Amino acid sequence: MTWLPLFAALVGAVIALGTALLVERRRERREDRIERRRTKQDLYGRFLAAHAHTRAQLRILADTSDLSDGERANRARAAYAGCYAPRYELEVLAPESVLAPALVFDQRAKALRDLVIEGTRIQAQGEDQMREYLDSLKIVRTAMRADLGPNENKGR
């Protein structure tokens, strides 16, 4: 009996197994990248949506003159409360290139909240703070888009 056919079969099996494992590993990596991207997209969307809702609520509060100081402060704090959870998630999941501008943006949102608590009308007296807030928003959006990279689903 010759060992050559048995050896060839064994080498073929090793090659087939190695190829199958390599293909499976690449597929898992691709799926992991896609899942991470989806998770970040969802998180970034929640973060921006929470801040958009807060901004809208703060503008309404700033224009509402029939509120007591205490009630205005409570409503302003409640409007901002929805921003905490997405920010904490961002601190865990986002890279520093997104986190740093997001935290600056969040500070700008708190500054607007504090203006409303003080009774400042954002549109009339808080123009500089609103401009800084909107500029920070643009920087955060740009950082988030850069982190997500090119859209893999374009053209499909």
Coordinates of N, CA and C in Angstrom, one line a residue:
M1 N 0.8 -1.2 0.0 CA 0.0 0.0 0.0 C 0.9 1.2 0.0
T2 N 0.5 2.2 -0.8 CA 1.3 3.4 -0.9 C 0.6 4.5 -0.1
W3 N 1.4 5.3 0.5 CA 1.0 6.4 1.4 C 0.6 7.7 0.7
L4 N 1.0 7.8 -0.6 CA 0.8 9.0 -1.3 C -0.7 9.4 -1.4
P5 N -1.6 8.6 -1.8 CA -3.0 9.0 -1.8 C -3.6 9.4 -0.5
L6 N -3.2 8.7 0.6 CA -3.6 9.0 1.9 C -3.1 10.4 2.3
F7 N -1.8 10.7 2.0 CA -1.2 11.9 2.3 C -1.8 13.1 1.5
A8 N -2.1 12.8 0.3 CA -2.8 13.8 -0.6 C -4.2 14.2 0.0
A9 N -4.9 13.1 0.4 CA -6.2 13.4 1.0 C -6.2 14.2 2.2
L10 N -5.2 13.9 3.1 CA -5.0 14.6 4.3 C -4.6 16.1 4.1
V11 N -3.7 16.3 3.1 CA -3.4 17.7 2.8 C -4.6 18.4 2.2
G12 N -5.4 17.8 1.4 CA -6.6 18.4 0.8 C -7.6 18.7 1.9
A13 N -7.7 17.9 2.9 CA -8.6 18.1 4.0 C -8.2 19.3 4.8
V14 N -6.9 19.4 5.1 CA -6.3 20.5 5.9 C -6.5 21.8 5.1
I15 N -6.3 21.8 3.8 CA -6.5 23.0 3.0 C -7.9 23.4 3.0
A16 N -8.8 22.5 2.9 CA -10.3 22.8 2.8 C -10.7 23.3 4.2
L17 N -10.3 22.7 5.3 CA -10.6 23.2 6.6 C -10.1 24.6 6.9
G18 N -8.8 24.8 6.5 CA -8.2 26.1 6.7 C -8.9 27.2 5.9
T19 N -9.3 26.9 4.7 CA -10.0 27.8 3.8 C -11.4 28.1 4.4
A20 N -12.1 27.1 4.9 CA -13.4 27.3 5.5 C -13.3 28.2 6.8
L21 N -12.3 27.9 7.6 CA -12.1 28.7 8.8 C -11.8 30.2 8.5
L22 N -11.0 30.4 7.5 CA -10.6 31.7 7.1 C -11.8 32.5 6.5
V23 N -12.6 31.8 5.7 CA -13.8 32.5 5.2 C -14.8 32.8 6.3
E24 N -15.0 31.9 7.2 CA -15.8 32.1 8.4 C -15.4 33.3 9.2
R25 N -14.1 33.4 9.5 CA -13.5 34.4 10.3 C -13.7 35.8 9.6
R26 N -13.5 35.8 8.3 CA -13.7 37.1 7.6 C -15.2 37.5 7.6
R27 N -16.1 36.6 7.5 CA -17.5 36.9 7.5 C -17.9 37.4 8.9
E28 N -17.4 36.8 9.9 CA -17.6 37.3 11.3 C -17.1 38.7 11.5
R29 N -15.9 39.0 11.0 CA -15.4 40.3 11.2 C -16.2 41.3 10.4
R30 N -16.6 41.0 9.2 CA -17.5 41.9 8.4 C -18.8 42.2 9.2
E31 N -19.4 41.1 9.7 CA -20.7 41.3 10.4 C -20.5 42.1 11.7
D32 N -19.3 41.9 12.4 CA -19.0 42.7 13.6 C -18.9 44.2 13.2
R33 N -18.2 44.5 12.1 CA -18.0 45.9 11.7 C -19.4 46.5 11.3
I34 N -20.3 45.7 10.7 CA -21.6 46.2 10.3 C -22.4 46.5 11.6
E35 N -22.4 45.5 12.5 CA -23.1 45.7 13.7 C -22.6 46.9 14.6
R36 N -21.3 47.1 14.6 CA -20.7 48.2 15.4 C -21.2 49.5 14.7
R37 N -21.2 49.5 13.4 CA -21.6 50.8 12.7 C -23.1 51.0 12.9
R38 N -23.9 50.0 12.9 CA -25.3 50.2 13.2 C -25.5 50.7 14.6
T39 N -24.8 50.1 15.5 CA -24.9 50.6 16.9 C -24.5 52.0 17.1
K40 N -23.4 52.4 16.4 CA -23.0 53.8 16.5 C -24.0 54.7 15.8
Q41 N -24.6 54.3 14.7 CA -25.6 55.1 14.0 C -26.8 55.4 14.9
D42 N -27.2 54.3 15.6 CA -28.4 54.4 16.5 C -28.0 55.3 17.7
L43 N -26.9 55.1 18.2 CA -26.5 56.0 19.4 C -26.3 57.4 19.0
Y44 N -25.6 57.7 17.9 CA -25.4 59.1 17.4 C -26.8 59.7 17.1
G45 N -27.7 59.0 16.5 CA -29.0 59.5 16.3 C -29.8 59.8 17.5
R46 N -29.7 58.9 18.5 CA -30.4 59.2 19.8 C -29.8 60.4 20.5
F47 N -28.5 60.5 20.5 CA -27.8 61.7 21.1 C -28.3 63.0 20.4
L48 N -28.2 63.0 19.1 CA -28.6 64.2 18.4 C -30.1 64.5 18.6
A49 N -30.9 63.5 18.5 CA -32.4 63.7 18.7 C -32.7 64.2 20.1
A50 N -32.0 63.7 21.1 CA -32.3 64.1 22.5 C -31.9 65.6 22.6
H51 N -30.8 66.0 22.0 CA -30.4 67.4 22.1 C -31.4 68.3 21.2
A52 N -31.9 67.8 20.1 CA -32.8 68.6 19.3 C -34.1 68.8 20.1
H53 N -34.6 67.7 20.8 CA -35.8 67.9 21.6 C -35.5 68.9 22.7
T54 N -34.4 68.8 23.4 CA -34.1 69.7 24.5 C -34.0 71.1 24.0
R55 N -33.4 71.3 22.8 CA -33.3 72.7 22.2 C -34.7 73.3 22.0
A56 N -35.6 72.5 21.4 CA -36.9 72.9 21.1 C -37.7 73.3 22.4
Q57 N -37.5 72.4 23.4 CA -38.2 72.7 24.7 C -37.6 73.9 25.4
L58 N -36.3 74.1 25.3 CA -35.7 75.3 25.9 C -36.2 76.6 25.2
R59 N -36.3 76.5 23.9 CA -36.8 77.7 23.2 C -38.2 78.0 23.6
I60 N -39.0 77.0 23.7 CA -40.4 77.3 24.2 C -40.4 77.9 25.6
L61 N -39.6 77.3 26.5 CA -39.6 77.8 27.8 C -39.1 79.2 27.9
A62 N -38.1 79.6 27.0 CA -37.5 80.9 27.0 C -38.6 81.9 26.6
D63 N -39.5 81.5 25.8 CA -40.5 82.5 25.3 C -41.8 82.5 26.1
T64 N -41.9 81.6 27.1 CA -43.0 81.5 28.0 C -42.8 82.4 29.2
S65 N -43.6 83.5 29.2 CA -43.3 84.5 30.3 C -44.2 84.3 31.5
D66 N -45.2 83.4 31.5 CA -46.1 83.3 32.6 C -45.7 82.2 33.6
L67 N -44.4 81.8 33.5 CA -44.0 80.7 34.5 C -43.2 81.4 35.6
S68 N -43.3 80.8 36.8 CA -42.6 81.2 37.9 C -41.1 80.8 37.7
D69 N -40.2 81.4 38.4 CA -38.8 81.0 38.3 C -38.5 79.6 38.6
G70 N -39.2 79.1 39.7 CA -39.0 77.7 40.1 C -39.6 76.7 39.0
E71 N -40.7 77.1 38.5 CA -41.3 76.2 37.5 C -40.5 76.2 36.2
R72 N -40.0 77.4 35.8 CA -39.1 77.4 34.6 C -37.9 76.6 34.8
A73 N -37.3 76.7 36.0 CA -36.0 75.9 36.3 C -36.3 74.4 36.3
N74 N -37.4 74.0 36.9 CA -37.8 72.6 36.9 C -38.0 72.1 35.4
R75 N -38.7 72.8 34.6 CA -39.0 72.4 33.3 C -37.7 72.4 32.4
A76 N -36.9 73.4 32.6 CA -35.6 73.4 31.9 C -34.7 72.2 32.2
R77 N -34.7 71.9 33.5 CA -33.9 70.7 33.9 C -34.5 69.4 33.4
A78 N -35.8 69.3 33.4 CA -36.5 68.2 32.9 C -36.3 68.0 31.4
A79 N -36.3 69.2 30.7 CA -36.0 69.1 29.2 C -34.6 68.6 28.9
Y80 N -33.7 69.0 29.7 CA -32.3 68.5 29.5 C -32.1 67.1 30.0
A81 N -32.9 66.6 30.9 CA -32.7 65.2 31.5 C -32.6 64.1 30.4
G82 N -33.3 64.3 29.3 CA -33.2 63.3 28.2 C -31.9 63.1 27.6
C83 N -31.0 64.1 27.8 CA -29.7 64.1 27.2 C -28.6 63.2 28.0
Y84 N -29.0 62.9 29.2 CA -28.0 62.2 30.0 C -27.7 60.8 29.5
A85 N -28.7 60.0 29.3 CA -28.5 58.6 28.9 C -27.7 58.5 27.6
P86 N -28.1 59.2 26.5 CA -27.2 59.1 25.3 C -25.8 59.5 25.5
R87 N -25.6 60.6 26.4 CA -24.3 61.0 26.6 C -23.4 60.0 27.3
Y88 N -24.0 59.3 28.3 CA -23.3 58.3 29.0 C -22.9 57.1 28.0
E89 N -23.9 56.7 27.2 CA -23.6 55.7 26.2 C -22.5 56.1 25.2
L90 N -22.5 57.4 24.9 CA -21.5 57.9 24.0 C -20.1 57.8 24.6
E91 N -20.1 58.1 25.9 CA -18.8 58.1 26.7 C -18.2 56.6 26.7
V92 N -19.0 55.6 26.6 CA -18.6 54.3 26.6 C -18.2 53.8 25.2
L93 N -19.0 54.1 24.2 CA -18.9 53.5 22.8 C -18.2 54.4 21.8
A94 N -18.2 55.7 21.9 CA -17.6 56.5 20.9 C -16.1 56.7 21.0
P95 N -15.4 56.8 19.9 CA -14.0 57.1 20.0 C -13.8 58.5 20.4
E96 N -12.6 58.8 20.9 CA -12.2 60.2 21.4 C -12.5 61.3 20.3
S97 N -12.4 60.9 19.0 CA -12.6 61.9 18.0 C -14.0 62.4 17.9
V98 N -15.0 61.6 18.5 CA -16.4 62.0 18.5 C -16.7 62.4 19.9
L99 N -16.1 61.8 20.9 CA -16.5 62.1 22.3 C -16.1 63.5 22.7
A100 N -14.9 63.9 22.4 CA -14.4 65.3 22.8 C -15.4 66.4 22.3
P101 N -15.7 66.4 21.0 CA -16.6 67.5 20.5 C -18.0 67.3 21.1
A102 N -18.4 66.1 21.3 CA -19.8 65.8 21.8 C -19.9 66.4 23.3
L103 N -18.8 66.2 24.0 CA -18.9 66.8 25.4 C -18.9 68.3 25.4
V104 N -18.1 68.9 24.5 CA -18.2 70.4 24.3 C -19.6 70.8 24.0
F105 N -20.2 70.1 23.0 CA -21.5 70.4 22.6 C -22.5 70.2 23.7
D106 N -22.3 69.2 24.5 CA -23.2 69.0 25.7 C -23.1 70.1 26.7
Q107 N -21.9 70.6 26.9 CA -21.7 71.8 27.8 C -22.4 73.0 27.2
R108 N -22.4 73.2 25.9 CA -23.1 74.3 25.3 C -24.6 74.2 25.6
A109 N -25.1 73.0 25.5 CA -26.5 72.7 25.8 C -26.9 73.1 27.2
K110 N -26.0 72.7 28.1 CA -26.2 73.0 29.5 C -26.2 74.5 29.8
A111 N -25.3 75.2 29.0 CA -25.2 76.7 29.1 C -26.6 77.3 28.7
L112 N -27.1 76.8 27.6 CA -28.4 77.3 27.2 C -29.5 77.0 28.2
R113 N -29.5 75.8 28.8 CA -30.4 75.4 29.8 C -30.3 76.4 31.0
D114 N -29.1 76.7 31.4 CA -28.8 77.7 32.5 C -29.3 79.1 32.2
L115 N -29.2 79.5 30.9 CA -29.7 80.8 30.5 C -31.3 80.8 30.7
V116 N -31.9 79.7 30.3 CA -33.4 79.7 30.4 C -33.8 79.7 31.9
I117 N -33.0 79.0 32.7 CA -33.3 79.0 34.1 C -33.2 80.4 34.7
E118 N -32.2 81.2 34.2 CA -32.1 82.5 34.6 C -33.1 83.5 34.1
G119 N -33.9 83.0 33.1 CA -35.0 83.8 32.6 C -34.6 84.6 31.3
T120 N -33.4 84.2 30.7 CA -32.9 84.9 29.5 C -33.7 84.4 28.3
R121 N -34.1 85.3 27.5 CA -34.7 84.9 26.2 C -33.6 84.6 25.2
I122 N -33.6 83.4 24.8 CA -32.5 82.9 24.0 C -32.4 83.6 22.6
Q123 N -33.5 83.8 22.0 CA -33.5 84.5 20.7 C -33.1 86.0 20.8
A124 N -33.4 86.6 21.9 CA -33.0 88.0 22.0 C -31.7 88.3 22.6
Q125 N -31.5 87.7 23.8 CA -30.3 88.0 24.6 C -29.2 86.9 24.6
G126 N -29.6 85.7 24.1 CA -28.6 84.6 24.1 C -28.1 84.2 22.8
E127 N -28.0 85.2 21.9 CA -27.6 84.9 20.5 C -26.2 84.3 20.4
D128 N -25.3 84.8 21.2 CA -23.9 84.3 21.2 C -23.8 82.9 21.6
Q129 N -24.5 82.6 22.7 CA -24.5 81.2 23.2 C -25.2 80.2 22.2
M130 N -26.3 80.7 21.6 CA -26.9 79.9 20.6 C -26.0 79.6 19.4
R131 N -25.3 80.6 19.0 CA -24.4 80.5 17.9 C -23.3 79.5 18.2
E132 N -22.7 79.6 19.4 CA -21.7 78.6 19.9 C -22.3 77.2 19.9
Y133 N -23.5 77.1 20.4 CA -24.2 75.8 20.5 C -24.3 75.2 19.1
L134 N -24.8 76.0 18.1 CA -25.0 75.5 16.8 C -23.7 75.2 16.1
D135 N -22.7 76.0 16.3 CA -21.3 75.7 15.8 C -20.8 74.4 16.3
S136 N -21.0 74.1 17.6 CA -20.6 72.9 18.2 C -21.4 71.7 17.7
L137 N -22.6 71.9 17.4 CA -23.5 70.9 16.8 C -22.9 70.5 15.4
K138 N -22.5 71.4 14.6 CA -21.9 71.1 13.3 C -20.6 70.3 13.5
I139 N -19.8 70.6 14.4 CA -18.5 69.9 14.6 C -18.8 68.5 15.1
V140 N -19.8 68.3 15.9 CA -20.2 66.9 16.4 C -20.7 66.1 15.2
R141 N -21.6 66.7 14.4 CA -22.1 65.9 13.3 C -21.0 65.5 12.3
T142 N -20.1 66.4 12.1 CA -18.9 66.1 11.2 C -18.1 65.0 11.8
A143 N -17.8 65.0 13.1 CA -17.0 64.0 13.7 C -17.8 62.6 13.7
M144 N -19.1 62.7 13.9 CA -19.9 61.4 13.8 C -19.9 60.8 12.4
R145 N -20.0 61.7 11.4 CA -20.0 61.2 10.0 C -18.7 60.6 9.7
A146 N -17.6 61.3 10.1 CA -16.2 60.8 9.8 C -16.0 59.4 10.5
D147 N -16.5 59.3 11.7 CA -16.4 58.0 12.5 C -17.1 56.9 11.8
L148 N -18.3 57.2 11.3 CA -19.1 56.1 10.6 C -18.5 55.8 9.2
G149 N -17.7 56.6 8.7 CA -17.0 56.3 7.4 C -18.0 56.4 6.3
P150 N -17.6 55.9 5.1 CA -18.5 55.9 3.9 C -19.7 55.0 4.1
N151 N -20.8 55.4 3.6 CA -22.0 54.6 3.7 C -21.8 53.4 2.8
E152 N -21.9 52.2 3.4 CA -21.7 51.0 2.7 C -22.9 50.6 1.9
N153 N -24.0 51.2 2.2 CA -25.3 50.8 1.5 C -25.6 51.7 0.3
K154 N -24.7 52.7 0.0 CA -25.0 53.6 -1.1 C -25.2 52.8 -2.4
G155 N -26.2 53.2 -3.2 CA -26.4 52.6 -4.5 C -27.1 51.3 -4.4
R156 N -27.5 50.8 -3.3 CA -28.2 49.5 -3.2 C -29.7 49.8 -3.0

